[in-house]
Short mmCIF file of C-alpha atoms in Angstrom, two decimals:
data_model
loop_
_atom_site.label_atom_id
_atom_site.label_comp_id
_atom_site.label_asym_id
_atom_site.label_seq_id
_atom_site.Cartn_x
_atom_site.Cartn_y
_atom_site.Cartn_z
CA UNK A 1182 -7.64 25.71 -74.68
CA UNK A 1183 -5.48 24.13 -72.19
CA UNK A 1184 -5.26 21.79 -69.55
CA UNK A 1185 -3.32 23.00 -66.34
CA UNK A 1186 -2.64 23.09 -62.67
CA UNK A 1187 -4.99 24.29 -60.47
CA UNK A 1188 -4.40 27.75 -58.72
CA UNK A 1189 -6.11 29.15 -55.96
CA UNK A 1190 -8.00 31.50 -57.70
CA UNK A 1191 -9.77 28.70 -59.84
CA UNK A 1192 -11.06 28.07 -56.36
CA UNK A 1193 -14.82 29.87 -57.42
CA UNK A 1194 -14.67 28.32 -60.75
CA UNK A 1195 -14.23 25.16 -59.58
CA UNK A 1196 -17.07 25.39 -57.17
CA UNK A 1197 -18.97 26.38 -60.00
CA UNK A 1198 -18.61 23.28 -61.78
CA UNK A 1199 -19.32 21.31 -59.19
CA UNK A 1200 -22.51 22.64 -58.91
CA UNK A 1201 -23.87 23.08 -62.56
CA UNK A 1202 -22.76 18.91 -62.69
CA UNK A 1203 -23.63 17.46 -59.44
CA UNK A 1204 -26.56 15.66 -60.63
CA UNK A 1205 -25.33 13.40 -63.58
CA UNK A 1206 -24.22 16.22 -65.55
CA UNK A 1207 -26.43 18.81 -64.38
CA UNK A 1208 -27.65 20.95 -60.84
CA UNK A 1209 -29.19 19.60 -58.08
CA UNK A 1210 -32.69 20.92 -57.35
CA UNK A 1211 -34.27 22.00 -54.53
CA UNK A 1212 -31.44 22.56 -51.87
CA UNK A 1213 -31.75 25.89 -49.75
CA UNK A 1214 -28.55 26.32 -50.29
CA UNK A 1215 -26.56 24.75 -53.82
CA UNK A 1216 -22.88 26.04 -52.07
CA UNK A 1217 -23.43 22.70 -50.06
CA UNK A 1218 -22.65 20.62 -53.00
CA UNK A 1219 -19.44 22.28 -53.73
CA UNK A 1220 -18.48 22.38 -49.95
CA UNK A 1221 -18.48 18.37 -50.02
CA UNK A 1222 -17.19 18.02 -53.44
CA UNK A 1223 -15.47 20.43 -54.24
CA UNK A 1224 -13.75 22.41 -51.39
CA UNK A 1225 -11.83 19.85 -49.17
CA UNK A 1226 -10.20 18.06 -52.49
CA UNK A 1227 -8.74 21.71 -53.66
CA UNK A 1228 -8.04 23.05 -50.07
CA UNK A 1229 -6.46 20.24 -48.61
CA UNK A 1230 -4.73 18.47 -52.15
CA UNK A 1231 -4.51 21.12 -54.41
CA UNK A 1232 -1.30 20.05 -56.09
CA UNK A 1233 -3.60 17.12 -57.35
CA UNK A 1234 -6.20 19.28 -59.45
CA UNK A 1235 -6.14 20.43 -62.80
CA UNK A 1236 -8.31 22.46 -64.64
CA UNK A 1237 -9.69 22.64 -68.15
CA UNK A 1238 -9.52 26.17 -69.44
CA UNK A 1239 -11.05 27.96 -72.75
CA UNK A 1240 -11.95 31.24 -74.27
CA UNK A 1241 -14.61 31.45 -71.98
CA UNK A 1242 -12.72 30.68 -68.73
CA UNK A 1243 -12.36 27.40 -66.87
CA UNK A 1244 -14.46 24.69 -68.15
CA UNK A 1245 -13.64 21.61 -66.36
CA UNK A 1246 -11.73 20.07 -63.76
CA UNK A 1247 -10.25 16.52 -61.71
CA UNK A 1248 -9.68 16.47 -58.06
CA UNK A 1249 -8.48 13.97 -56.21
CA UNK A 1250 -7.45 12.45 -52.86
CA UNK A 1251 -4.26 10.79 -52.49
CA UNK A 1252 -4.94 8.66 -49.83
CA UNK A 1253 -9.05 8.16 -49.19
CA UNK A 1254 -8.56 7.53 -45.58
CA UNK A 1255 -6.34 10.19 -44.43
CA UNK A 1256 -7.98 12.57 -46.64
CA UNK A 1257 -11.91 11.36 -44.73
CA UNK A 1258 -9.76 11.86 -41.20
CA UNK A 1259 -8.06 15.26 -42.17
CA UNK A 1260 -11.96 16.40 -43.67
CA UNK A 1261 -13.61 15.51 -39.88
CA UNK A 1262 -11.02 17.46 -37.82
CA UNK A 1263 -10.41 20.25 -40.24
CA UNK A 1264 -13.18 21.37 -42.71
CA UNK A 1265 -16.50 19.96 -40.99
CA UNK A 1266 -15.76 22.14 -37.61
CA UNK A 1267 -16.26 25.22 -40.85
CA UNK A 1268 -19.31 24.29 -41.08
CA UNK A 1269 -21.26 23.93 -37.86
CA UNK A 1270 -22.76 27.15 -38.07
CA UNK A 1271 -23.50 27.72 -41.74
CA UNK A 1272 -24.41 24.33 -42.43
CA UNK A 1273 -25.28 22.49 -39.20
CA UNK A 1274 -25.95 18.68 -39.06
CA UNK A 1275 -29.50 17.63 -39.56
CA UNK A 1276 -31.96 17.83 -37.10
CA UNK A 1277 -35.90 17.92 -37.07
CA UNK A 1278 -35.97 20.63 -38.92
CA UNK A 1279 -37.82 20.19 -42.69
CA UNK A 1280 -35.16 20.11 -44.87
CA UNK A 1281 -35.25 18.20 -48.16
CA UNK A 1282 -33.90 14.86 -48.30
CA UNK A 1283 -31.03 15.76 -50.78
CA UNK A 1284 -30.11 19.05 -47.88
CA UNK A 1285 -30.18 16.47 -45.03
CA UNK A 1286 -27.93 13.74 -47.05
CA UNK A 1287 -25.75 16.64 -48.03
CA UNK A 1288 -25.44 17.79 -44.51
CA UNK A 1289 -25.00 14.31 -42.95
CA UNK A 1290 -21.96 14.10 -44.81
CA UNK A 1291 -20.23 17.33 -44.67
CA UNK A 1292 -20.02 16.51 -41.21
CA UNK A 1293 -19.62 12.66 -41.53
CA UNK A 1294 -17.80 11.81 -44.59
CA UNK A 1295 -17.69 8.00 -44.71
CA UNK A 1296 -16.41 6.08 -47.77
CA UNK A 1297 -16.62 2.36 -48.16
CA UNK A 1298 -12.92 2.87 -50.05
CA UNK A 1299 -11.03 2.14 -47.26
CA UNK A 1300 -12.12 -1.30 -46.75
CA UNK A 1301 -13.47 -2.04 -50.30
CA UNK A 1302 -10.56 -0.91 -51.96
CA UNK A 1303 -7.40 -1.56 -50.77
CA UNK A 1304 -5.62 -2.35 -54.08
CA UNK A 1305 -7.08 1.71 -55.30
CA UNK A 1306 -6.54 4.23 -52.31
CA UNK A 1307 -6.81 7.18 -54.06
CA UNK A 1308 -10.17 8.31 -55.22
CA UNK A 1309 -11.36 11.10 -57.77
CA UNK A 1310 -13.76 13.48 -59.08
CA UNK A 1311 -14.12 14.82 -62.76
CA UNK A 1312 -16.27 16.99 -63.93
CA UNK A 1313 -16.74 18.89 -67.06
CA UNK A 1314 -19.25 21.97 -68.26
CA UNK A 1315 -21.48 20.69 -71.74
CA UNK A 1316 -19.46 22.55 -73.75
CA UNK A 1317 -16.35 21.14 -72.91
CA UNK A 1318 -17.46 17.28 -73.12
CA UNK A 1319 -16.99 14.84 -75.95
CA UNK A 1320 -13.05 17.17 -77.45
CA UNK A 1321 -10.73 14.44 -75.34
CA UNK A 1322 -10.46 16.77 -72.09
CA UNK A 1323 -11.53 14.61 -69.71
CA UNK A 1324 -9.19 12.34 -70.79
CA UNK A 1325 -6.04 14.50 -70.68
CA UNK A 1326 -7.00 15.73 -67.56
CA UNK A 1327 -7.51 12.05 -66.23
CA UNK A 1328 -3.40 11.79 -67.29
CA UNK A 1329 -2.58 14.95 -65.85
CA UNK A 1330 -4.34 13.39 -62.72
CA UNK A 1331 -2.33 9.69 -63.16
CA UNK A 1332 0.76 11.39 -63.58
CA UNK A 1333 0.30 13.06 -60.63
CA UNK A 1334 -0.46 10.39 -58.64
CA UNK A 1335 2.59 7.90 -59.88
CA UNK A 1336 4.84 10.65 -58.96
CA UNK A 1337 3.27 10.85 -55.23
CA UNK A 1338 3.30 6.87 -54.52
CA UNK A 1339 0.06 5.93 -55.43
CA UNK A 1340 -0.92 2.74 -56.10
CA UNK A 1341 -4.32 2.69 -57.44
CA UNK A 1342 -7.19 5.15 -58.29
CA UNK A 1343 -11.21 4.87 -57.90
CA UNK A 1344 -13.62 6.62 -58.35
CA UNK A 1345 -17.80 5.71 -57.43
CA UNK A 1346 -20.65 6.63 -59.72
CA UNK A 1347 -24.43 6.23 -60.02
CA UNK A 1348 -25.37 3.20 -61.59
CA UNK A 1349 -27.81 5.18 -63.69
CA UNK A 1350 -25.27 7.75 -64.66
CA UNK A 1351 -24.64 5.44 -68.24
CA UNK A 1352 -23.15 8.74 -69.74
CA UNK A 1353 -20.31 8.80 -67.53
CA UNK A 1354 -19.77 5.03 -67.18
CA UNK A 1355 -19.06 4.85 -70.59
CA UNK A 1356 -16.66 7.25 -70.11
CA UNK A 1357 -14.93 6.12 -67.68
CA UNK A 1358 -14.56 2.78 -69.50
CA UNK A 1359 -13.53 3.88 -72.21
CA UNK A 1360 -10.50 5.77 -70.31
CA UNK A 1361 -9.50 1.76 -69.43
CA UNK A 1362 -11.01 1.95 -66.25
CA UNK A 1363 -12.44 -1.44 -64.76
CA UNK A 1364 -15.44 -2.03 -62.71
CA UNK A 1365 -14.88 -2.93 -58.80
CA UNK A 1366 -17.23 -4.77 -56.48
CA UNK A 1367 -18.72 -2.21 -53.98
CA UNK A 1368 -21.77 -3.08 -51.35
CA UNK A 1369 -23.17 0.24 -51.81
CA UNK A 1370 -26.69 -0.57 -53.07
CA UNK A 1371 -27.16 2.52 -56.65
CA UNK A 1372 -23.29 2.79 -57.46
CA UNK A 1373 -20.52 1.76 -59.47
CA UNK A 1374 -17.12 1.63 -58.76
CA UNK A 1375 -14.17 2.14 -61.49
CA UNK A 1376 -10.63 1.36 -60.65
CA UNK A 1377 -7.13 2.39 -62.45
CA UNK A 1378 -4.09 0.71 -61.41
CA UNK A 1379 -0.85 3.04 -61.36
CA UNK A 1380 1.92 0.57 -61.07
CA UNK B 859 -19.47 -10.09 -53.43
CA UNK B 860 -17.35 -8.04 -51.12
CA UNK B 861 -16.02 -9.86 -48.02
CA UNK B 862 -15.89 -6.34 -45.70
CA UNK B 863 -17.55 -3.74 -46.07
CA UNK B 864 -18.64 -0.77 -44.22
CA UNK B 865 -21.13 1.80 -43.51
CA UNK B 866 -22.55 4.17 -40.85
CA UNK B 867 -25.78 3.51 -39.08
CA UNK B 868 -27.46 4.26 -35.88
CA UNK B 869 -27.70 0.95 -33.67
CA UNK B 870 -31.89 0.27 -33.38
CA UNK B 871 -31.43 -2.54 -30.85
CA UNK B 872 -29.35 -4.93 -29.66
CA UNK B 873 -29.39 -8.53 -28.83
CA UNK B 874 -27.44 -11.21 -26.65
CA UNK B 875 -26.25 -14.08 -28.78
CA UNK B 876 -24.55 -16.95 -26.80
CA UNK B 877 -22.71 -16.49 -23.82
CA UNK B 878 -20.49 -13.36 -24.97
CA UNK B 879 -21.93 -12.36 -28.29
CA UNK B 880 -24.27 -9.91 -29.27
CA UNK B 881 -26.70 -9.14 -32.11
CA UNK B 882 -26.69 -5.61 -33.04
CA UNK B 883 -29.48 -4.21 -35.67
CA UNK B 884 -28.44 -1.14 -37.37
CA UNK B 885 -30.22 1.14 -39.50
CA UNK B 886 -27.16 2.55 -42.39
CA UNK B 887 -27.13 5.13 -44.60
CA UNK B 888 -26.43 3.39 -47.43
CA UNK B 889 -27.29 -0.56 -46.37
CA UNK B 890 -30.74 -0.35 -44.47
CA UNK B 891 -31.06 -2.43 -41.75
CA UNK B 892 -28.16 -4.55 -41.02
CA UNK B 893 -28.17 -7.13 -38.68
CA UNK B 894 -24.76 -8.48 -37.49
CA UNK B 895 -22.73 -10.29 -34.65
CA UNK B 896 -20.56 -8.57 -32.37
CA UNK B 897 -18.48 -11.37 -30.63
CA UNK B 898 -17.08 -10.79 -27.30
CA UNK B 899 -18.66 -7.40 -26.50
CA UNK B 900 -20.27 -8.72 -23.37
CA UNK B 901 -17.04 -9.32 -22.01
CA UNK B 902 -15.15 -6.73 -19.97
CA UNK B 903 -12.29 -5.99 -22.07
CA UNK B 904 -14.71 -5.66 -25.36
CA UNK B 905 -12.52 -3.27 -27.68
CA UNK B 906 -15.74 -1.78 -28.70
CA UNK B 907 -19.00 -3.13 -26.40
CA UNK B 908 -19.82 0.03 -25.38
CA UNK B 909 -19.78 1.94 -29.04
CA UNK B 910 -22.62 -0.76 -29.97
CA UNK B 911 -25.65 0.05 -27.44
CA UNK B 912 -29.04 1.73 -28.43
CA UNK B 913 -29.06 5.18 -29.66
CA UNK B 914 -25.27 5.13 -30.63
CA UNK B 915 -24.06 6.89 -34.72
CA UNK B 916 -21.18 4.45 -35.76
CA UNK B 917 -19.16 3.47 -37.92
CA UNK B 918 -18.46 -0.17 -38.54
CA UNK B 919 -16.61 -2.44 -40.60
CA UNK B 920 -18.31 -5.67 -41.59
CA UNK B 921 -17.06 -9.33 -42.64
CA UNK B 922 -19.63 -10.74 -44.65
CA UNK B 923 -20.39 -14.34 -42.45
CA UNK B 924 -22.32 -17.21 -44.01
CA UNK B 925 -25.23 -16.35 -41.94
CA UNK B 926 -25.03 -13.02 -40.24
CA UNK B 927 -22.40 -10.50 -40.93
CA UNK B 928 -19.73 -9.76 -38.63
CA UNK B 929 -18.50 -6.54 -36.95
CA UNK B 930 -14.68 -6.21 -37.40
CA UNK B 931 -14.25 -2.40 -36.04
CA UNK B 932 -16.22 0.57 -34.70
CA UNK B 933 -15.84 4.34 -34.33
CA UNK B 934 -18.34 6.20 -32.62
CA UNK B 935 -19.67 9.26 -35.18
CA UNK B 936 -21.87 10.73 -32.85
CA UNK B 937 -23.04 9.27 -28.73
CA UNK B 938 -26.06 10.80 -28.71
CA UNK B 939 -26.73 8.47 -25.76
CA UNK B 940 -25.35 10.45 -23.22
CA UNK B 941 -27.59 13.20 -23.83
CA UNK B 942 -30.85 10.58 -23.72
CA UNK B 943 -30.90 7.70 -20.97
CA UNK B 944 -30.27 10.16 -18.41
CA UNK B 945 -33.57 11.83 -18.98
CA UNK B 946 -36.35 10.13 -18.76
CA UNK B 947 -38.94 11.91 -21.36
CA UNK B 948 -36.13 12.40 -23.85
CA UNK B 949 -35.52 8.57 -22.96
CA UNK B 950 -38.79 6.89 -23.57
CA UNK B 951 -38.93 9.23 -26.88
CA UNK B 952 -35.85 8.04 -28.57
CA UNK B 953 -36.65 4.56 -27.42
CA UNK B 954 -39.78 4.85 -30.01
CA UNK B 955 -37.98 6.51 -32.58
CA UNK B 956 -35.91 3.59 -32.59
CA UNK B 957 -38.65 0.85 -32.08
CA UNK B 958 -40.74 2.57 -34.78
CA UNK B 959 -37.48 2.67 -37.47
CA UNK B 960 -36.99 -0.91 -37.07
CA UNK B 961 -40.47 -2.00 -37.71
CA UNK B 962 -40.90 0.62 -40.60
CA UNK B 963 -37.33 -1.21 -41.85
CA UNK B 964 -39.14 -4.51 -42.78
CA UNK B 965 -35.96 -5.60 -45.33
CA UNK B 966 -32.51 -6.45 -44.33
CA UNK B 967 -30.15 -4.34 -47.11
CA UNK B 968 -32.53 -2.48 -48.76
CA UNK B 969 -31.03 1.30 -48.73
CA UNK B 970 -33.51 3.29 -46.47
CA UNK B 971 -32.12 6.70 -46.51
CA UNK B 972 -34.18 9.03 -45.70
CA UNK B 973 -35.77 6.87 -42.93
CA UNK B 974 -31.44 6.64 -41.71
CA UNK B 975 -31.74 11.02 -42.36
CA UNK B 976 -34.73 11.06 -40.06
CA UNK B 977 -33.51 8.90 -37.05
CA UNK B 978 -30.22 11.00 -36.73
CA UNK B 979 -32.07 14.19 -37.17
CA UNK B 980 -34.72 12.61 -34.09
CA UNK B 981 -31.74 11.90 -31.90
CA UNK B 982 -29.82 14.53 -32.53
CA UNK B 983 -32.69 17.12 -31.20
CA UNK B 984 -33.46 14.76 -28.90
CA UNK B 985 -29.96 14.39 -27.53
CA UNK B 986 -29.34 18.34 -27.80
CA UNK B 987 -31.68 19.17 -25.30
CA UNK B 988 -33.29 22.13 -27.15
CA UNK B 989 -36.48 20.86 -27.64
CA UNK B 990 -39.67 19.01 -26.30
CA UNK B 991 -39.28 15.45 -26.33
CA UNK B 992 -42.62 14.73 -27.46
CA UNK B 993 -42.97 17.15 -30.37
CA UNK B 994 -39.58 15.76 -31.59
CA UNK B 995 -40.99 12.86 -31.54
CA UNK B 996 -44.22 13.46 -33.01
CA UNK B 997 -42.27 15.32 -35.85
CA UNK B 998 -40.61 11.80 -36.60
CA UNK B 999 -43.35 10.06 -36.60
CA UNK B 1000 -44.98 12.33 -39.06
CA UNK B 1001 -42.43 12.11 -41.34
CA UNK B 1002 -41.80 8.16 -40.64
CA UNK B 1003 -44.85 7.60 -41.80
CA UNK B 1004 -44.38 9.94 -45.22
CA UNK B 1005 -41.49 7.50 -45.68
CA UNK B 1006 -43.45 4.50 -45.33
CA UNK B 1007 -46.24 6.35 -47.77
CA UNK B 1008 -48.94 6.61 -45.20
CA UNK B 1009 -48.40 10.19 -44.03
CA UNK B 1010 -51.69 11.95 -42.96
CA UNK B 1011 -54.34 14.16 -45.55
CA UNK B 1012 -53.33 17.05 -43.62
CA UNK B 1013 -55.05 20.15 -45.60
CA UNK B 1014 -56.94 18.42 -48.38
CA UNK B 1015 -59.75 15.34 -47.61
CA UNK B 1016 -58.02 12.02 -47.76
CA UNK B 1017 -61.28 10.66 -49.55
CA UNK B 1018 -61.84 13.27 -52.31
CA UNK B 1019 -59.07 15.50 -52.42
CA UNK B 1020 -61.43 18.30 -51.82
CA UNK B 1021 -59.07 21.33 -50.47
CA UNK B 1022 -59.48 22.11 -46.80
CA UNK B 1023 -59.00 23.40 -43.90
CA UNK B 1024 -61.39 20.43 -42.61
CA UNK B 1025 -62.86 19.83 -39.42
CA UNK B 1026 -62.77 15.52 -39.48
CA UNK B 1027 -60.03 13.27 -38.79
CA UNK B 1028 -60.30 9.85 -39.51
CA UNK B 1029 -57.63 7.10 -39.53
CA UNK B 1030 -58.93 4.53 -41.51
CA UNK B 1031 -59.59 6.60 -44.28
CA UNK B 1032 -56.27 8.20 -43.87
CA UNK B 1033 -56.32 12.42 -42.55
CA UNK B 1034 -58.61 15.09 -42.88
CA UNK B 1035 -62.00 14.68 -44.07
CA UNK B 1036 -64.78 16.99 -45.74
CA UNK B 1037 -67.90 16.93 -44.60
CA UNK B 1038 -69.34 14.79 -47.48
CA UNK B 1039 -66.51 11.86 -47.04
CA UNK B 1040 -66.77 11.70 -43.00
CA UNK B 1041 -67.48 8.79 -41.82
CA UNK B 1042 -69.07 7.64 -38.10
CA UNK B 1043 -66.74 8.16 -35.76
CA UNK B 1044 -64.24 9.79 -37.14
CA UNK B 1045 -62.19 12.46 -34.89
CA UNK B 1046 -63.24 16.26 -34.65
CA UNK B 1047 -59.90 17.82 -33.66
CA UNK B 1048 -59.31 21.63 -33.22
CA UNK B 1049 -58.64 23.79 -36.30
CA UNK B 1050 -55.39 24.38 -33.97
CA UNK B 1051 -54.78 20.59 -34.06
CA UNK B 1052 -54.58 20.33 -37.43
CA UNK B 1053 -52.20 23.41 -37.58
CA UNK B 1054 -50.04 21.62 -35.15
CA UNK B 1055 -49.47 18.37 -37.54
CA UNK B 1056 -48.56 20.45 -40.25
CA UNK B 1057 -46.50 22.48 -38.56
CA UNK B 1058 -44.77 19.38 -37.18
CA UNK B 1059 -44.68 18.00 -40.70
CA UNK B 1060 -43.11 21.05 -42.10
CA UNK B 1061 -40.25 21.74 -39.39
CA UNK B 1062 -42.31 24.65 -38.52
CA UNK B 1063 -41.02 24.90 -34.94
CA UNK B 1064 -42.37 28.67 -34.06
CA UNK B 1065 -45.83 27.28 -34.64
CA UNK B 1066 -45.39 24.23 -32.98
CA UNK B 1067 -43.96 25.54 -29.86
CA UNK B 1068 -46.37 28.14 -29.49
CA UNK B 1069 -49.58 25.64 -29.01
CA UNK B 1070 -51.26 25.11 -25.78
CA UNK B 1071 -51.06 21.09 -24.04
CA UNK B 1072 -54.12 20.53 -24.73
CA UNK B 1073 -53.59 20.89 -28.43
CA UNK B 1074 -50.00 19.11 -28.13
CA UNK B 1075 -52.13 15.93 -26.61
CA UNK B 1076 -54.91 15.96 -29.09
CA UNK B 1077 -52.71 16.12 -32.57
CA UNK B 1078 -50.21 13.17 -30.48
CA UNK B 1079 -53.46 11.20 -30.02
CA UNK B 1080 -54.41 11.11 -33.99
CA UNK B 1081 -50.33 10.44 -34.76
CA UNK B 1082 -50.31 7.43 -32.57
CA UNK B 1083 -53.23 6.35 -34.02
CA UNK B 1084 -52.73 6.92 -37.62
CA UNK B 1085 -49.18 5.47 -36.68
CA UNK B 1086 -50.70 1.97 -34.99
CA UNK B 1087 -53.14 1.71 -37.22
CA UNK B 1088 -50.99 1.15 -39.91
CA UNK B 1089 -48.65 -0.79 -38.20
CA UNK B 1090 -51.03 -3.42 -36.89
CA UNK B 1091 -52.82 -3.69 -40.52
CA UNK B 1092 -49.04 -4.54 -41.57
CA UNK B 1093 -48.34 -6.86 -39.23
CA UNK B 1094 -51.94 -8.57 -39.98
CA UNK B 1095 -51.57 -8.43 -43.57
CA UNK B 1096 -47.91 -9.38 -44.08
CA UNK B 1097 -48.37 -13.48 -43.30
CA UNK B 1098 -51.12 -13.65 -45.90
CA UNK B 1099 -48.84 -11.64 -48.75
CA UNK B 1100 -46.30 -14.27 -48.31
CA UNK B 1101 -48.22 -17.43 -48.99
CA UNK B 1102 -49.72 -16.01 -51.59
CA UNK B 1103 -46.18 -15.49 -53.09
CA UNK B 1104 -45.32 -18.87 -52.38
CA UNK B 1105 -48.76 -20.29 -54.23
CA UNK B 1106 -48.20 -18.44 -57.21
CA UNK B 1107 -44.84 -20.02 -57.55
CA UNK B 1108 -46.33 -23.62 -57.05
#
């Protein structure tokens, strides 16, 4: 049981993860394809920043991780020029084709990745993503990995952390206050936005 | 409440506001409709006039104004209109798409994403060329009108819920019809028509392509009815919901 650096061969495991949580906690239904999830976020966080993720590992393998982006708007540019061209093929931009809303959403922004944190959040550039399996929840991982993540950040420069959540999602809210996190303003009509400050 | 935000939307329609000024209505994936000012882009050296015309995927900052919001900055995500006004069908297509977003898009703010998912998809295809105009469009439609909750019975009757395949159309009562439910005057399309719509309605583009004009023309007929229907009941209905509101208060 230890929290530690990502390596690229936690790359699967990660993706994983992301999956079996993307939905408050659990899957997302219904998408032709559930890679997609990973692919927006999962992927560009450990291919482009991996020196920022850690992982959660037990007896049964990796369990849980935090990726992050040190800063949100150089990490959106660097995701349009170099991992949605990956995709045009596999996972093409939505058309008239039927796909379900959730595919379409998914799709719209693997290719367009827009964040309100550039503009909303000046005082938090960095954003992140934690997610852990059930079994691993409610032992104190998330936070250690959250100071694995913090330290990490300090070290690089960074000013400020947020991260954006689903109003509804109370589990993880609580969570995230309970870390010391405080709640932001955002526009975005269904979410909530947590802040740390690193200075 | 945030004093800039921003967001990505498709720009439904634009109009001119004092002597330089425009105001631009958006449709954003995670706002709804926004309406805003864009001073100065009638001018000539406009830093970004030409990003905000109809049919263009942006992405704008906003400063939130007393009365309208502001644009700050724009990036074009996607100029589908190069691939539109120069052809005429494909033109006069993506000009309804548009038209028929921003009515179905009553409420400034209120998220409308899938309605946002739908208007990119329509002018994508309709901007890559690689389809008919007019089944894109009566794909959008089709699914416009799921968003709004008045899509078409399509296999089962709209009165009973008797499973089909039925032979009746009728609009006011909302699809497909049995036999029992039809009322006089309701539409007797082709069993091919109604194969088209929910072909259309499922993405099933084999199907859809394969159909002869004169089945093309019949199942656009019933969509622009079912489609004008509904939006002239709206428009008819919608004074008489408000001062009702406004009694009840009193």
């Amino acid at each position: 049981m230890a929290i530690r650096p990502y390596r690229p061969s936690d790359f699967d495991a990660v993706h994983l993860i992301c999956k079996a949580t993307a939905d408050a906690g659990v899957p997302m239904t219904g998408l032709p394809d559930p890679d997609i999830v990973g692919h927006c976020f999962a992927g560009p966080y450990v291919t482009f920043e991996p020196e920022l993720a850690s992982v959660h590992e037990d007896e049964q393998g990796v369990a849980g991780y935090v990726i992050a982006a040190l800063d949100s708007t150089a990490f959106e540019a660097r995701w349009r020029a170099e991992w949605s061209p990956r995709f045009i093929e596999s996972h093409p931009p939505p058309s008239v084709s039927a796909e379900p809303e959730a595919d379409a959403w998914l799709r719209e922004l693997l290719h367009n990745p827009s964040s309100p944190a550039a503009v909303e959040f000046p005082d938090h550039p960095s954003h992140l993503h934690i997610d852990l399996l059930a079994r691993a929840r409610g032992a104190g991982v998330g936070r250690r990995l959250l100071d694995a993540l913090f330290d990490s950040l300090r070290a690089k420069g960074s000013p400020g952390v947020h991260l954006l959540v689903g109003q509804t999602n109370t589990a993880a809210i609580s969570f995230y206050r309970a870390v010391g996190f405080t709640e932001l303003t955002t526009s975005v009509p269904g979410l909530a936005a947590f802040g740390m400050r690193l200075d | 409440m945030v004093s800039l935000y921003r967001d990505t939307g498709v720009v439904l329609r634009v109009q001119k506001l004092g002597e330089a000024d425009r105001i631009i209505t958006l449709l954003s994936r995670q706002h709804g409709k926004v309406r805003a000012a864009a001073k100065g882009v009638r001018r000539t050296s406009s830093r970004f006039g030409a990003r905000l015309e109809p049919f263009c995927h942006v992405d704008v900052q906003f400063y939130t104004g007393r009365t309208l919001d502001v644009v700050t900055q724009v990036e074009t995500v996607d100029a589908f209109g190069s691939g539109i006004v120069g052809d005429y069908p494909r033109y006069t297509a993506a000009c309804a798409v548009l038209e028929t977003a921003d009515r179905l898009s009553a409420e400034e703010g209120e998220p409308a994403l899938k309605l946002y998912l739908l208007v990119v998809g329509a002018l994508r295809a309709l901007s890559g060329r690689e389809r008919d105009p007019a089944l894109v469009l009566d794909a959008f439609l089709l699914r416009a009108m799921s968003f709004a909750g008045w899509a078409p019975a399509l296999t089962e009757c709209a009165r009973c819920g008797t499973p089909g395949p039925h032979h009746s159309f009728s609009v006011p009562v909302g699809g497909a019809v049995c036999g029992g439910c039809r009322p006089a005057g309701a539409a007797k399309p082709t069993a091919d028509t109604f194969r088209m719509l929910d072909a259309l309605q499922h993405g099933n583009w084999p199907v859809a392509e394969g159909m002869p004009n004169t089945t093309r023309r019949e199942s656009s007929g019933l969509i622009a009815a079912h489609l004008q229907w509904h939006l002239e009941r709206q428009l008819r209905s919608l004074p008489l919901v408000e001062r009702n509101r406004v009694a009840e208060v009193q």
